[in-house]
Short mmCIF file of C-alpha atoms and ligand atoms in Angstrom, two decimals:
data_model
loop_
_atom_site.label_atom_id
_atom_site.label_comp_id
_atom_site.label_asym_id
_atom_site.label_seq_id
_atom_site.Cartn_x
_atom_site.Cartn_y
_atom_site.Cartn_z
CA UNK A 24 -0.01 0.04 0.03
CA UNK A 25 2.74 2.40 1.00
CA UNK A 26 4.49 1.59 -2.28
CA UNK A 27 1.35 2.47 -4.23
CA UNK A 28 0.98 5.74 -2.34
CA UNK A 29 4.59 6.64 -3.00
CA UNK A 30 4.02 5.89 -6.66
CA UNK A 31 0.90 7.99 -6.66
CA UNK A 32 2.65 10.91 -5.06
CA UNK A 33 5.57 10.66 -7.51
CA UNK A 34 3.09 10.69 -10.37
CA UNK A 35 1.36 13.68 -8.87
CA UNK A 36 4.57 15.55 -8.43
CA UNK A 37 5.44 15.07 -12.06
CA UNK A 38 1.92 15.66 -13.21
CA UNK A 39 2.86 18.23 -15.86
CA UNK A 40 5.67 16.19 -17.25
CA UNK A 41 3.96 12.94 -17.59
CA UNK A 42 2.04 13.13 -20.79
CA UNK A 43 3.09 14.41 -24.08
CA UNK A 44 1.94 15.11 -27.47
CA UNK A 45 4.67 15.88 -29.84
CA UNK A 46 3.30 14.10 -32.80
CA UNK A 47 5.57 13.43 -35.81
CA UNK A 48 4.42 12.86 -39.31
CA UNK A 49 5.68 9.96 -41.30
CA UNK A 50 7.45 11.45 -44.33
CA UNK A 51 5.55 9.61 -47.03
CA UNK A 52 2.08 9.76 -45.54
CA UNK A 53 -0.38 10.87 -48.16
CA UNK A 54 -3.70 10.23 -46.61
CA UNK A 55 -2.90 10.93 -43.03
CA UNK A 56 -3.52 7.33 -42.13
CA UNK A 57 -0.02 6.84 -40.92
CA UNK A 58 0.24 10.03 -38.86
CA UNK A 59 0.91 9.86 -35.17
CA UNK A 60 -2.01 11.68 -33.69
CA UNK A 61 -2.62 11.89 -30.01
CA UNK A 62 -6.17 10.89 -29.23
CA UNK A 63 -7.45 11.95 -25.87
CA UNK A 64 -10.92 10.80 -24.68
CA UNK A 65 -12.56 12.97 -21.88
CA UNK A 66 -14.95 10.86 -19.75
CA UNK A 67 -16.39 10.98 -16.27
CA UNK A 68 -19.15 8.48 -15.59
CA UNK A 69 -21.33 11.02 -13.88
CA UNK A 70 -22.75 13.89 -15.99
CA UNK A 71 -22.25 17.59 -15.36
CA UNK A 72 -18.83 17.36 -13.80
CA UNK A 73 -16.97 19.39 -16.49
CA UNK A 74 -16.05 17.12 -19.41
CA UNK A 75 -17.06 19.67 -22.08
CA UNK A 76 -15.31 22.56 -20.29
CA UNK A 77 -12.12 20.48 -19.99
CA UNK A 78 -12.37 19.38 -23.66
CA UNK A 79 -12.98 22.85 -25.02
CA UNK A 80 -10.52 24.80 -22.88
CA UNK A 81 -7.77 22.21 -23.21
CA UNK A 82 -8.37 22.21 -26.97
CA UNK A 83 -8.02 26.03 -27.16
CA UNK A 84 -5.01 26.00 -24.87
CA UNK A 85 -3.24 23.37 -26.98
CA UNK A 86 -4.10 25.25 -30.14
CA UNK A 87 -2.53 28.41 -28.68
CA UNK A 88 0.58 26.38 -28.09
CA UNK A 89 0.78 25.73 -31.84
CA UNK A 90 -0.79 22.24 -31.92
CA UNK A 91 -3.32 21.39 -34.64
CA UNK A 92 -6.25 20.31 -32.50
CA UNK A 93 -9.56 18.85 -33.39
CA UNK A 94 -12.37 18.43 -30.90
CA UNK A 95 -14.98 15.81 -31.52
CA UNK A 96 -18.33 16.24 -29.88
CA UNK A 97 -19.22 12.63 -29.14
CA UNK A 98 -22.19 13.26 -26.97
CA UNK A 99 -25.08 12.18 -29.18
CA UNK A 100 -27.84 12.80 -26.69
CA UNK A 101 -26.86 16.31 -25.55
CA UNK A 102 -24.38 17.90 -27.88
CA UNK A 103 -22.72 20.67 -25.90
CA UNK A 104 -19.54 21.78 -27.61
CA UNK A 105 -21.31 23.94 -30.18
CA UNK A 106 -23.35 25.59 -27.49
CA UNK A 107 -20.33 26.22 -25.32
CA UNK A 108 -18.59 27.83 -28.24
CA UNK A 109 -21.64 29.63 -29.58
CA UNK A 110 -21.40 27.85 -32.96
CA UNK A 111 -24.11 27.01 -35.37
CA UNK A 112 -23.56 23.47 -36.57
CA UNK A 113 -26.11 22.54 -39.24
CA UNK A 114 -24.29 19.27 -40.17
CA UNK A 115 -22.70 16.46 -38.23
CA UNK A 116 -21.30 13.04 -38.64
CA UNK A 117 -24.59 11.53 -39.63
CA UNK A 118 -24.48 13.56 -42.85
CA UNK A 119 -21.05 12.17 -43.56
CA UNK A 120 -22.27 8.62 -42.99
CA UNK A 121 -25.26 9.26 -45.31
CA UNK A 122 -22.81 10.46 -47.93
CA UNK A 123 -24.37 13.97 -48.11
CA UNK A 124 -21.23 15.71 -46.77
CA UNK A 125 -17.48 15.02 -46.39
CA UNK A 126 -15.87 15.21 -43.01
CA UNK A 127 -14.15 18.35 -44.13
CA UNK A 128 -17.54 19.91 -45.02
CA UNK A 129 -18.88 19.44 -41.53
CA UNK A 130 -15.78 20.73 -39.73
CA UNK A 131 -16.40 23.90 -37.83
CA UNK A 132 -13.72 26.51 -37.05
CA UNK A 133 -13.52 27.44 -33.40
CA UNK A 134 -11.35 29.97 -31.57
CA UNK A 135 -7.53 29.98 -31.90
CA UNK A 136 -7.57 27.60 -34.82
CA UNK A 137 -9.42 24.84 -32.93
CA UNK A 138 -11.41 22.70 -35.32
CA UNK A 139 -14.63 20.95 -34.21
CA UNK A 140 -16.13 17.80 -35.56
CA UNK A 141 -19.81 17.90 -34.73
CA UNK A 142 -20.23 14.19 -34.45
CA UNK A 143 -23.20 14.24 -31.98
CA UNK A 144 -26.10 12.46 -33.63
CA UNK A 145 -23.89 10.50 -35.96
CA UNK A 146 -22.13 8.88 -33.02
CA UNK A 147 -25.09 6.75 -32.27
CA UNK A 148 -24.89 5.23 -35.67
CA UNK A 149 -21.22 4.38 -35.52
CA UNK A 150 -21.96 1.02 -33.93
CA UNK A 151 -24.28 -0.11 -36.72
CA UNK A 152 -22.60 0.84 -39.94
CA UNK A 153 -22.56 -1.36 -43.00
CA UNK A 154 -19.15 -2.48 -44.19
CA UNK A 155 -19.31 0.08 -47.03
CA UNK A 156 -20.23 2.92 -44.63
CA UNK A 157 -17.39 1.81 -42.37
CA UNK A 158 -14.82 1.88 -45.17
CA UNK A 159 -16.09 5.23 -46.37
CA UNK A 160 -15.78 6.79 -42.95
CA UNK A 161 -12.39 5.22 -42.36
CA UNK A 162 -11.14 6.92 -45.52
CA UNK A 163 -12.71 10.25 -44.55
CA UNK A 164 -11.05 10.19 -41.10
CA UNK A 165 -7.76 9.10 -42.42
CA UNK A 166 -7.73 12.05 -44.88
CA UNK A 167 -8.44 14.31 -41.96
CA UNK A 168 -5.50 12.83 -39.99
CA UNK A 169 -2.95 14.77 -41.92
CA UNK A 170 -4.48 18.00 -40.63
CA UNK A 171 -4.21 17.28 -36.90
CA UNK A 172 -1.73 16.62 -34.08
CA UNK A 173 -4.32 16.05 -31.35
CA UNK A 174 -7.88 14.80 -31.27
CA UNK A 175 -9.90 15.40 -28.14
CA UNK A 176 -13.14 13.50 -27.73
CA UNK A 177 -15.72 14.87 -25.47
CA UNK A 178 -17.71 11.79 -24.57
CA UNK A 179 -21.21 11.45 -23.15
CA UNK A 180 -21.98 10.94 -19.51
CA UNK A 181 -22.52 7.30 -18.32
CA UNK A 182 -20.82 4.20 -19.65
CA UNK A 183 -22.65 3.72 -22.90
CA UNK A 184 -21.12 1.68 -25.72
CA UNK A 185 -19.94 4.80 -27.52
CA UNK A 186 -18.07 6.08 -24.36
CA UNK A 187 -16.36 2.71 -24.04
CA UNK A 188 -15.54 2.53 -27.74
CA UNK A 189 -13.85 5.98 -27.69
CA UNK A 190 -11.95 5.38 -24.42
CA UNK A 191 -10.76 2.02 -25.68
CA UNK A 192 -9.54 3.48 -29.02
CA UNK A 193 -7.87 6.58 -27.51
CA UNK A 194 -4.28 6.95 -26.32
CA UNK A 195 -5.24 8.75 -23.15
CA UNK A 196 -8.43 8.63 -21.12
CA UNK A 197 -8.97 11.68 -18.97
CA UNK A 198 -11.29 10.92 -16.10
CA UNK A 199 -12.93 14.10 -14.83
CA UNK A 200 -14.06 13.91 -11.28
CA UNK A 201 -15.23 16.30 -8.54
CA UNK A 202 -15.25 15.75 -4.80
CA UNK A 203 -18.77 14.34 -4.34
CA UNK A 204 -19.77 10.80 -3.75
CA UNK A 205 -21.76 10.27 -7.00
CA UNK A 206 -18.92 11.56 -9.12
CA UNK A 207 -16.39 9.39 -7.42
CA UNK A 208 -18.45 6.28 -7.55
CA UNK A 209 -19.37 6.77 -11.19
CA UNK A 210 -15.73 7.54 -12.20
CA UNK A 211 -14.73 4.32 -10.36
CA UNK A 212 -17.39 2.36 -12.19
CA UNK A 213 -16.05 3.73 -15.55
CA UNK A 214 -12.51 2.80 -14.66
CA UNK A 215 -13.65 -0.62 -13.57
CA UNK A 216 -15.60 -1.43 -16.76
CA UNK A 217 -12.79 -0.11 -19.02
CA UNK A 218 -10.02 -1.91 -17.19
CA UNK A 219 -11.75 -5.24 -16.52
CA UNK A 220 -13.80 -5.65 -19.73
CA UNK A 221 -11.85 -3.62 -22.26
CA UNK A 222 -8.24 -3.82 -21.09
CA UNK A 223 -7.78 -0.10 -20.78
CA UNK A 224 -4.98 0.36 -18.22
CA UNK A 225 -3.89 4.02 -18.52
CA UNK A 226 -6.07 6.64 -16.84
CA UNK A 227 -5.35 10.23 -16.01
CA UNK A 228 -7.38 12.01 -13.35
CA UNK A 229 -8.58 15.56 -13.64
CA UNK A 230 -10.03 16.89 -10.40
CA UNK A 231 -12.58 19.62 -11.29
CA UNK A 232 -14.35 22.23 -9.14
CA UNK A 233 -11.60 21.82 -6.57
CA UNK A 234 -11.83 23.99 -3.42
CA UNK A 235 -8.06 23.75 -2.67
CA UNK A 236 -4.89 21.99 -3.85
CA UNK A 237 -4.99 19.90 -0.65
CA UNK A 238 -8.55 18.73 -1.53
CA UNK A 239 -7.42 17.79 -5.03
CA UNK A 240 -4.48 15.88 -3.61
CA UNK A 241 -6.65 13.99 -1.14
CA UNK A 242 -9.16 13.08 -3.73
CA UNK A 243 -6.54 11.85 -6.12
CA UNK A 244 -4.87 9.78 -3.42
CA UNK A 245 -8.11 8.25 -2.34
CA UNK A 246 -9.23 7.46 -5.89
CA UNK A 247 -5.91 6.08 -7.06
CA UNK A 248 -5.51 3.96 -3.89
CA UNK A 249 -8.94 2.29 -4.37
CA UNK A 250 -8.29 1.76 -8.14
CA UNK A 251 -4.93 0.20 -7.40
CA UNK A 252 -6.20 -1.96 -4.55
CA UNK A 253 -9.41 -3.36 -6.14
CA UNK A 254 -8.62 -3.08 -9.89
CA UNK A 255 -4.89 -3.20 -10.03
CA UNK A 256 -4.96 0.00 -12.08
CA UNK A 257 -2.70 2.90 -11.55
CA UNK A 258 -4.07 6.41 -12.11
CA UNK A 259 -1.90 9.34 -13.03
CA UNK A 260 -2.73 12.83 -11.76
CA UNK A 261 -3.25 15.00 -14.75
CA UNK A 262 -4.33 18.27 -13.13
CA UNK A 263 -6.87 20.15 -11.05
CA UNK A 264 -9.26 22.96 -11.95
CA UNK A 265 -10.50 25.11 -9.08
CA UNK A 266 -14.10 25.92 -8.61
CA UNK A 267 -14.35 29.21 -10.45
CA UNK A 268 -17.19 31.68 -10.91
CA UNK A 269 -15.49 33.03 -14.02
CA UNK A 270 -15.91 29.62 -15.60
CA UNK A 271 -19.63 29.79 -14.91
CA UNK A 272 -19.82 33.36 -16.41
CA UNK A 273 -17.83 32.04 -19.42
CA UNK A 274 -20.36 29.26 -20.01
CA UNK A 275 -23.18 31.86 -19.89
CA UNK A 276 -21.31 33.96 -22.46
CA UNK A 277 -20.74 30.88 -24.69
CA UNK A 278 -17.03 31.53 -24.74
CA UNK A 279 -14.32 29.34 -23.22
CA UNK A 280 -13.02 30.64 -19.89
CA UNK A 281 -9.48 30.55 -21.18
CA UNK A 282 -10.48 33.29 -23.66
CA UNK A 283 -13.06 35.28 -21.85
CA UNK A 284 -11.32 35.29 -18.48
CA UNK A 285 -7.66 34.51 -19.36
CA UNK A 286 -6.34 35.51 -15.91
CA UNK A 287 -8.85 33.41 -13.95
CA UNK A 288 -7.67 30.55 -11.87
CA UNK A 289 -9.41 28.00 -14.09
CA UNK A 290 -7.78 29.48 -17.24
CA UNK A 291 -4.38 29.13 -15.58
CA UNK A 292 -5.04 25.49 -14.74
CA UNK A 293 -6.08 24.71 -18.33
CA UNK A 294 -2.88 26.31 -19.64
CA UNK A 295 -0.80 24.37 -17.19
CA UNK A 296 -2.38 21.11 -18.30
CA UNK A 297 -1.88 21.96 -21.96
CA UNK A 298 1.81 22.81 -21.26
CA UNK A 299 2.21 19.42 -19.50
CA UNK A 300 0.69 17.57 -22.52
CA UNK A 301 3.18 19.23 -24.98
CA UNK A 302 6.22 18.96 -22.77
CA UNK A 303 8.69 17.49 -25.19
CA UNK A 304 11.19 16.48 -22.52
CA UNK A 305 8.81 13.74 -21.48
CA UNK A 306 7.95 12.46 -24.89
CA UNK A 307 5.79 9.37 -24.94
CA UNK A 308 5.17 7.50 -28.10
CA UNK A 309 1.75 7.89 -29.65
CA UNK A 310 -0.35 5.65 -31.78
CA UNK A 311 -1.03 5.84 -35.41
CA UNK A 312 -4.21 7.64 -36.38
CA UNK A 313 -5.35 4.99 -38.80
CA UNK A 314 -5.31 2.44 -35.93
CA UNK A 315 -7.43 4.72 -33.79
CA UNK A 316 -10.03 5.08 -36.50
CA UNK A 317 -10.14 1.35 -37.06
CA UNK A 318 -10.53 0.80 -33.28
CA UNK A 319 -13.26 3.45 -33.19
CA UNK A 320 -15.09 1.74 -36.00
CA UNK A 321 -14.36 -1.62 -34.44
CA UNK A 322 -12.80 -2.79 -37.77
N1 ATP B 688 -14.32 24.52 -12.50
C1 ATP B 688 -15.59 24.89 -12.40
N2 ATP B 688 -15.98 25.87 -11.62
C2 ATP B 688 -17.32 26.20 -11.47
N3 ATP B 688 -18.28 25.63 -12.20
C3 ATP B 688 -17.95 24.65 -13.03
C4 ATP B 688 -16.60 24.22 -13.18
N4 ATP B 688 -16.59 23.20 -14.16
C5 ATP B 688 -17.84 23.07 -14.50
N5 ATP B 688 -18.66 23.94 -13.89
C6 ATP B 688 -20.13 24.03 -13.98
O1 ATP B 688 -20.65 22.72 -14.37
C7 ATP B 688 -21.44 22.84 -15.51
C8 ATP B 688 -21.29 21.57 -16.36
O2 ATP B 688 -20.03 21.55 -17.01
P1 ATP B 688 -19.82 20.78 -18.33
O3 ATP B 688 -20.93 21.02 -19.27
O4 ATP B 688 -18.42 20.99 -18.81
O5 ATP B 688 -19.94 19.21 -17.72
P2 ATP B 688 -20.13 17.91 -18.58
O6 ATP B 688 -19.48 16.82 -17.77
O7 ATP B 688 -19.62 18.06 -19.97
O8 ATP B 688 -21.70 17.74 -18.53
P3 ATP B 688 -22.52 16.63 -19.40
O9 ATP B 688 -22.31 15.33 -18.80
O10 ATP B 688 -23.97 17.09 -19.21
O11 ATP B 688 -22.12 16.71 -20.82
C9 ATP B 688 -20.97 24.11 -16.26
O12 ATP B 688 -21.91 24.64 -17.04
C10 ATP B 688 -20.54 25.01 -15.09
O13 ATP B 688 -21.68 25.74 -14.66
MG1 MG B 689 -20.66 17.78 -21.84
#
């Protein structure tokens, strides 16, 4: 147990050096299929704990650091990314699946060069595509791969099939949690299902609406200890975002807090997380984008 705690603390100390996205392109890649793209799924189990805010603000922060970032709205029941960014998204992934639009057609331009894939209602159909539709979508995504370094997937609340699929296919699973029993229990349930049934072993914890660094640390230690003890899974501390009224005002204004209140405590936390992700000194190999798309489409 002590060993686990020590490992947890070490992980926490080096939180901003742990994960990296410094994607390299293979020289002869034409379609983008062979590109190394970091795919980050943002999940939480419980709804309303901050997934969309984490996805959007992290996306903008990474874009500002010069990364080519795409953000996929994978919440088919309650698409939120467009609302949070004040975008009008007439088309989504379902139009691509139907053959009415290409993936590039439906892409939306967000702030600071962030690109948005309004997947939403199309996500539900991903599980039931015909082989032809699957191949068509695979090619569409692979073409897009050459235009991105990082893909962030804002998943739905709960542990629906789509959430599991995206988490399983991603390189990193960010688990957003806040210090309340339902959030902790649901996040644990998510980690349990993903680790036991789908062999996902790498999780990064984001503590949201934190009241103090000490509270974040305690929550991380408690969560990681339980996951280690009962699931044999180690959790890395990815970052903490304080409870911040500016973030709430930003949501009202339909503008990411990192842009509307750049000096707020929440904005600073998002920038720190993005800097940790792109920290080249701690480079970690990434997966090929083509493989992610195949995993996503369960090919
Ligand atoms: N750090 C924070 N400080 C204060 N309020 C916050 C913070 N993070 C999130 N909130 C509040 O929680 C609400 C829900 O956040 P968000 O939409 O990002 O959660 P979600 O997990 O994506 O929800 P859903 O599961 O419904 O998709 C926000 O509208 C905001 O009011
Ligand atoms: Mg959301």
